[in-house]
PDB file of N, CA and C in Angstrom:
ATOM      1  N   UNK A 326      16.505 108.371 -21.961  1.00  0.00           N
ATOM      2  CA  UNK A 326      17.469 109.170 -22.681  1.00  0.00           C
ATOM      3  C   UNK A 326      18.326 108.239 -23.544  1.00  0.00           C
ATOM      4  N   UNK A 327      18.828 108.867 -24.672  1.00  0.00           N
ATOM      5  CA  UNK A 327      19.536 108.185 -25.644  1.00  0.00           C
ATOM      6  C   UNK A 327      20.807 107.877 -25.088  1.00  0.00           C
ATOM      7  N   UNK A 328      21.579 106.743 -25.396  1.00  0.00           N
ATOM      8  CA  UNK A 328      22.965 106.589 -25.437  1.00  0.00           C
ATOM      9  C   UNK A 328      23.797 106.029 -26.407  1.00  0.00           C
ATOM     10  N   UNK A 329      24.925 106.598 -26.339  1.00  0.00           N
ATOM     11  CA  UNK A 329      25.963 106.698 -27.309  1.00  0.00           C
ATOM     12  C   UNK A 329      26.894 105.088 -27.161  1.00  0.00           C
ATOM     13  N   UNK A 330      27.519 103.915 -27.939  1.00  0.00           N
ATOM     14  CA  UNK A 330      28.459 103.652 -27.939  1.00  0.00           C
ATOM     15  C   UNK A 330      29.251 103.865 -28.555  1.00  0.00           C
ATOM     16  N   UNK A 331      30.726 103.862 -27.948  1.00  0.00           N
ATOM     17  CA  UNK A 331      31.743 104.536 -28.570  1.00  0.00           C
ATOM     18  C   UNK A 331      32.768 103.568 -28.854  1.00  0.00           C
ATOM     19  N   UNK A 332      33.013 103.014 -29.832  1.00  0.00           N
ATOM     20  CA  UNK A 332      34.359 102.041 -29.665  1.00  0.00           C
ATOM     21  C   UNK A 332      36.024 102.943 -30.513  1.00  0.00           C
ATOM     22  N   UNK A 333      36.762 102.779 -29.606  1.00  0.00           N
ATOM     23  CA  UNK A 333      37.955 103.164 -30.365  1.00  0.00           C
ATOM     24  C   UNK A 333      38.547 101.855 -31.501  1.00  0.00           C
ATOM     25  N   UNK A 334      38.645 102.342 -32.776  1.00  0.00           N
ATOM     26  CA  UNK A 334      38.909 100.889 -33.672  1.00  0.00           C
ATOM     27  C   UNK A 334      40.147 101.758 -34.181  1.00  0.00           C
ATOM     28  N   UNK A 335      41.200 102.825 -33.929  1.00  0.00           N
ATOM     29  CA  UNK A 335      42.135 102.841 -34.454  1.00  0.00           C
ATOM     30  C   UNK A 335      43.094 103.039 -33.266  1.00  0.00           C
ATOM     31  N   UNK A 336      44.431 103.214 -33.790  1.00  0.00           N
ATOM     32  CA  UNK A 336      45.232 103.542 -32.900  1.00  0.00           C
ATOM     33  C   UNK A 336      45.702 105.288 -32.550  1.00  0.00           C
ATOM     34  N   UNK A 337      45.933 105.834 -30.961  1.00  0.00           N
ATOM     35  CA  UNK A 337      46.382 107.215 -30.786  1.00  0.00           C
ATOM     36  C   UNK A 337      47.543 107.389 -31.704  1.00  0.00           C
ATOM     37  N   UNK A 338      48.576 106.164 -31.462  1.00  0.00           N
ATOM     38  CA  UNK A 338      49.759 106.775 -31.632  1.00  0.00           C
ATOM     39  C   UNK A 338      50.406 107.864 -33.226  1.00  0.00           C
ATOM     40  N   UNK A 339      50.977 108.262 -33.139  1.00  0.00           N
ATOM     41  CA  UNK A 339      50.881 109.289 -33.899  1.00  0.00           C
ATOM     42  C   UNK A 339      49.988 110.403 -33.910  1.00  0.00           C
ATOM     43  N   UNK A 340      49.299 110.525 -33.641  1.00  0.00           N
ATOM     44  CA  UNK A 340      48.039 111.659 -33.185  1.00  0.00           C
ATOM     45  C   UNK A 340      48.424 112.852 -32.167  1.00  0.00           C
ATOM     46  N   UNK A 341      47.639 113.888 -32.288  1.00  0.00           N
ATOM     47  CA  UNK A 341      47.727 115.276 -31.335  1.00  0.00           C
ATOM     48  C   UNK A 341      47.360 114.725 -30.379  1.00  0.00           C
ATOM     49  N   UNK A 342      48.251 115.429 -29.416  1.00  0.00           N
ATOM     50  CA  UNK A 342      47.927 115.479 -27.706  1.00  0.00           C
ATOM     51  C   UNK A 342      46.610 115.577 -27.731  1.00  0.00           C
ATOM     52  N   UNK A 343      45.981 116.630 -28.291  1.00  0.00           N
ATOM     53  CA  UNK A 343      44.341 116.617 -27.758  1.00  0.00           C
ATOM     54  C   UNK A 343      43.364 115.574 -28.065  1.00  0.00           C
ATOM     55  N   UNK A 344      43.893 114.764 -29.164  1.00  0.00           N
ATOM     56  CA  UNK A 344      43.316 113.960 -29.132  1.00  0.00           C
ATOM     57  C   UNK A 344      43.269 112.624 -28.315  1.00  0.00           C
ATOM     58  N   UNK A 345      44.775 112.320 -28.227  1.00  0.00           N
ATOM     59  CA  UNK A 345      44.870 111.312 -26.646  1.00  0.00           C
ATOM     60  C   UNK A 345      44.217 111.942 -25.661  1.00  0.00           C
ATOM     61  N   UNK A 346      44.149 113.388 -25.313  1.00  0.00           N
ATOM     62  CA  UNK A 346      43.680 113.564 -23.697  1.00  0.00           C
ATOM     63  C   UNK A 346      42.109 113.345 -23.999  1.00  0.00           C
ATOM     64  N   UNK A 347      41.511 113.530 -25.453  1.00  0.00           N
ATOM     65  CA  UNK A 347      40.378 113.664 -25.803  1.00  0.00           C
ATOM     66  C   UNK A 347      39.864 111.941 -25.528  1.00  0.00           C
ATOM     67  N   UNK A 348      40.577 111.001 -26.219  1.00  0.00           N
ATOM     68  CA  UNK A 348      40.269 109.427 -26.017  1.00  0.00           C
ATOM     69  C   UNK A 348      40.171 109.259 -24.399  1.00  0.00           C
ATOM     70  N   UNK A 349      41.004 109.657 -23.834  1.00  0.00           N
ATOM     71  CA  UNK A 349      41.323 109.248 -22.082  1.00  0.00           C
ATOM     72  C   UNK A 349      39.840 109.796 -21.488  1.00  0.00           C
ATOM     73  N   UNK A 350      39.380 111.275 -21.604  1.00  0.00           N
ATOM     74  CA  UNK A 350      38.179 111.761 -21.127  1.00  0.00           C
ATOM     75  C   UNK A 350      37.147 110.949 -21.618  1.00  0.00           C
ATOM     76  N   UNK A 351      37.336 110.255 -22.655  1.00  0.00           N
ATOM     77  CA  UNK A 351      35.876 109.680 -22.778  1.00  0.00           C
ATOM     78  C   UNK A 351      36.032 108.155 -22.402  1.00  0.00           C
ATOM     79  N   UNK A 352      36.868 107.625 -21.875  1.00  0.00           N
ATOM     80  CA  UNK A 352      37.140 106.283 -20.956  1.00  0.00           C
ATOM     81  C   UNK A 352      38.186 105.447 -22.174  1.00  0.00           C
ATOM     82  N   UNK A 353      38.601 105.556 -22.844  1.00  0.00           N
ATOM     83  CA  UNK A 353      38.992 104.795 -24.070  1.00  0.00           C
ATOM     84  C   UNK A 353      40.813 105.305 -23.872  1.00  0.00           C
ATOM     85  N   UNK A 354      41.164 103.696 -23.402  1.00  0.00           N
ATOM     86  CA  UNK A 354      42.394 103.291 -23.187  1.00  0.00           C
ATOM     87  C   UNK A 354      43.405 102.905 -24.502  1.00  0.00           C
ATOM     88  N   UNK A 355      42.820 101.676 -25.033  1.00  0.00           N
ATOM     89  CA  UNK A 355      43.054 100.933 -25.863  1.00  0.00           C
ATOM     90  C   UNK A 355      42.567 100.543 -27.263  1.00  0.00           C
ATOM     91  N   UNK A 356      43.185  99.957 -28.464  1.00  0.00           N
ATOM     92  CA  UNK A 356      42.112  99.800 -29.186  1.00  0.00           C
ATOM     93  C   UNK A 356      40.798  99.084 -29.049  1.00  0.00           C
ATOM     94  N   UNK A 357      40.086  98.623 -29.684  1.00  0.00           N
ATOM     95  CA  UNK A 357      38.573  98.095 -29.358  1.00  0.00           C
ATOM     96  C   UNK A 357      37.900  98.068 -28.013  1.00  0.00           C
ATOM     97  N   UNK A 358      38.331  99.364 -27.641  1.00  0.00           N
ATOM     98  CA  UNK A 358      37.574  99.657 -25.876  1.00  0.00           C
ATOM     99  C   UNK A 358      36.214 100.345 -26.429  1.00  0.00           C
ATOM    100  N   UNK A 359      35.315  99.296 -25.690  1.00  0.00           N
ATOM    101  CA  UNK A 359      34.213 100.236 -25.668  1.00  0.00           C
ATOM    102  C   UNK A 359      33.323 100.817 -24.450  1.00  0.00           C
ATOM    103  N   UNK A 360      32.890 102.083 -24.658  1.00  0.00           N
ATOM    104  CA  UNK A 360      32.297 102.782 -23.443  1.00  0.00           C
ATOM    105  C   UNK A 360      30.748 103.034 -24.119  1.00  0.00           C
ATOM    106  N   UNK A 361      29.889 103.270 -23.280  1.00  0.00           N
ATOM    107  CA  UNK A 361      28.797 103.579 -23.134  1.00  0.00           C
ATOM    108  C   UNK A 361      28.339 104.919 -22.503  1.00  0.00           C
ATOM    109  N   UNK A 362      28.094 106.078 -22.794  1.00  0.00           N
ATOM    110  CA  UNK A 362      27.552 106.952 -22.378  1.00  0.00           C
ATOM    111  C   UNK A 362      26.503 108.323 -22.821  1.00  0.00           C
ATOM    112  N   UNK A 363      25.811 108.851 -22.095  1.00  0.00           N
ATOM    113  CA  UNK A 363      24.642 109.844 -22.644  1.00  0.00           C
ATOM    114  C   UNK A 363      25.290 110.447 -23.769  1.00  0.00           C
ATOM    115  N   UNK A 364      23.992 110.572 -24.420  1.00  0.00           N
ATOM    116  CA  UNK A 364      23.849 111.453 -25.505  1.00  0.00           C
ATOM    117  C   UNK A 364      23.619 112.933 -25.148  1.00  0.00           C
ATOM    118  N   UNK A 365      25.002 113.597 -24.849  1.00  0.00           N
ATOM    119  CA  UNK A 365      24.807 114.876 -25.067  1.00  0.00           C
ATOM    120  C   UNK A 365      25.470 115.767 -25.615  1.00  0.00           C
ATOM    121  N   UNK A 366      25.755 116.873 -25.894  1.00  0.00           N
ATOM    122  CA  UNK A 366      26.208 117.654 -26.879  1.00  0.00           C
ATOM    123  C   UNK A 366      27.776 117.625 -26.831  1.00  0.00           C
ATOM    124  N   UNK A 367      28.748 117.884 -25.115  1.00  0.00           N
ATOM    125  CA  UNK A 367      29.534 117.543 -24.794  1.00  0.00           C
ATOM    126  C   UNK A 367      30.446 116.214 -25.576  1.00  0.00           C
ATOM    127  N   UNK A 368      29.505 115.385 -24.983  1.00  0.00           N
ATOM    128  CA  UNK A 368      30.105 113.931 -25.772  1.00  0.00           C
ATOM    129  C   UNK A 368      30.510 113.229 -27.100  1.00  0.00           C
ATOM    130  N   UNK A 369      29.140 114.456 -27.801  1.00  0.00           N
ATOM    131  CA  UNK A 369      29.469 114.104 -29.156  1.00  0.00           C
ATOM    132  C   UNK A 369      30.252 114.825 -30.028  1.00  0.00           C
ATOM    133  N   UNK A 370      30.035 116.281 -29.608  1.00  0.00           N
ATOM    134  CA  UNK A 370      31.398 116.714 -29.772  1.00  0.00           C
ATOM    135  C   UNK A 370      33.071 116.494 -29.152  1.00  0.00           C
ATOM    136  N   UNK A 371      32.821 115.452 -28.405  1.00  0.00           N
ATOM    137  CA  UNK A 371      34.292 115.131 -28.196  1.00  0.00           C
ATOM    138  C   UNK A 371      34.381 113.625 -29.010  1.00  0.00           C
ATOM    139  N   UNK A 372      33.681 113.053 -29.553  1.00  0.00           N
ATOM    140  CA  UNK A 372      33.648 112.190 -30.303  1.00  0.00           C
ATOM    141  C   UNK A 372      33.523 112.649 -31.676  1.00  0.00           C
ATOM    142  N   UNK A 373      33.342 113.428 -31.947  1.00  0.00           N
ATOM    143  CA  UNK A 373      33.544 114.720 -33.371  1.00  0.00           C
ATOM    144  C   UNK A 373      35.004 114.619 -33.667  1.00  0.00           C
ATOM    145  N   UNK A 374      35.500 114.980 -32.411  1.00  0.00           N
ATOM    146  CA  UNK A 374      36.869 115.576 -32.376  1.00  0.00           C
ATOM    147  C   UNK A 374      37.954 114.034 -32.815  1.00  0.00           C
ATOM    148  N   UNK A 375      37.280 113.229 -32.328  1.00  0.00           N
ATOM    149  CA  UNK A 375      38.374 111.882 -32.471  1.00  0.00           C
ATOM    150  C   UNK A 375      37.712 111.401 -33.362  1.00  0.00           C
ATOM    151  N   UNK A 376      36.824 111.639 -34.518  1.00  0.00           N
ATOM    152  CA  UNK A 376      36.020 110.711 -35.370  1.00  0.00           C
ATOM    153  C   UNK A 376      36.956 109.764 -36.330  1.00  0.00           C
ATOM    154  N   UNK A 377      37.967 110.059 -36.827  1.00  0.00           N
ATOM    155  CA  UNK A 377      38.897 109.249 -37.164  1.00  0.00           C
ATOM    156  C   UNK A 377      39.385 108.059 -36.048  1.00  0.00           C
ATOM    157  N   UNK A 378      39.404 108.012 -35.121  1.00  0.00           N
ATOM    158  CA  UNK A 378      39.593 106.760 -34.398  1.00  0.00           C
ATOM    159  C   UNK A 378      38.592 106.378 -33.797  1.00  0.00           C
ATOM    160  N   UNK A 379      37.697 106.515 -33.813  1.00  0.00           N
ATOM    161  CA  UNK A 379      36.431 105.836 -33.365  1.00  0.00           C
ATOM    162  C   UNK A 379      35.224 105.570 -33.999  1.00  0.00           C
ATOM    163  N   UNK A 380      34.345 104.635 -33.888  1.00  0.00           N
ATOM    164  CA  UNK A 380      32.795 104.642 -34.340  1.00  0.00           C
ATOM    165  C   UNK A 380      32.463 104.921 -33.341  1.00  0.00           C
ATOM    166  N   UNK A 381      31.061 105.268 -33.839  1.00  0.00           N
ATOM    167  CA  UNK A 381      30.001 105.657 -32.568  1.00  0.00           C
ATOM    168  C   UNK A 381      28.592 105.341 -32.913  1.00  0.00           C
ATOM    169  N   UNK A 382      27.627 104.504 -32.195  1.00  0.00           N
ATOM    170  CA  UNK A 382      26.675 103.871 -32.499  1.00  0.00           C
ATOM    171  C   UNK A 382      25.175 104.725 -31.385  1.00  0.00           C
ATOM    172  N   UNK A 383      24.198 104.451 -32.227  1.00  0.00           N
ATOM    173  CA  UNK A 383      23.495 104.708 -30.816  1.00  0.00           C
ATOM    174  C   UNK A 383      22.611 103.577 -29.866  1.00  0.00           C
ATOM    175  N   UNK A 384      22.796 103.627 -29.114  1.00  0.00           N
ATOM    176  CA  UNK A 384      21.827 102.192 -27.972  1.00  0.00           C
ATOM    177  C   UNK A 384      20.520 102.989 -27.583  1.00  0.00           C
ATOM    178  N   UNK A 385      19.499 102.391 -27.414  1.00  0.00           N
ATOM    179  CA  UNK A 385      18.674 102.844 -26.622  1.00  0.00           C
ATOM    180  C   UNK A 385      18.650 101.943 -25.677  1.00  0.00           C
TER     181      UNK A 385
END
């Protein structure tokens, strides 16, 4: 199965609540945190949602 990396390269502050609770659910604390996880519809739509503070790459 495919996987996603996700690095946060901007900062929350200033940003909607949903989007901090949105960074926290997908493991991403800080800037340049990166997480690793499945490719699924869930995920990438919550990485949709924060696409302004994050890239997102794919790993196999």
């Amino acid at each position: 199965m495919a996987r996603l990396k996700i690095t946060q390269t901007k900062s929350y502050i200033g940003s909607k609540q949903n989007h901090r609770d949105t960074l926290r659910t997908l493991g991403l604390k800080r800037m340049n945190d990166v997480v690793v996880k499945e490719d699924r519809p869930e995920i990438r739509g919550m990485a949709h949602t924060v696409r302004h503070l994050v890239t997102v790459e794919e790993v196999d």
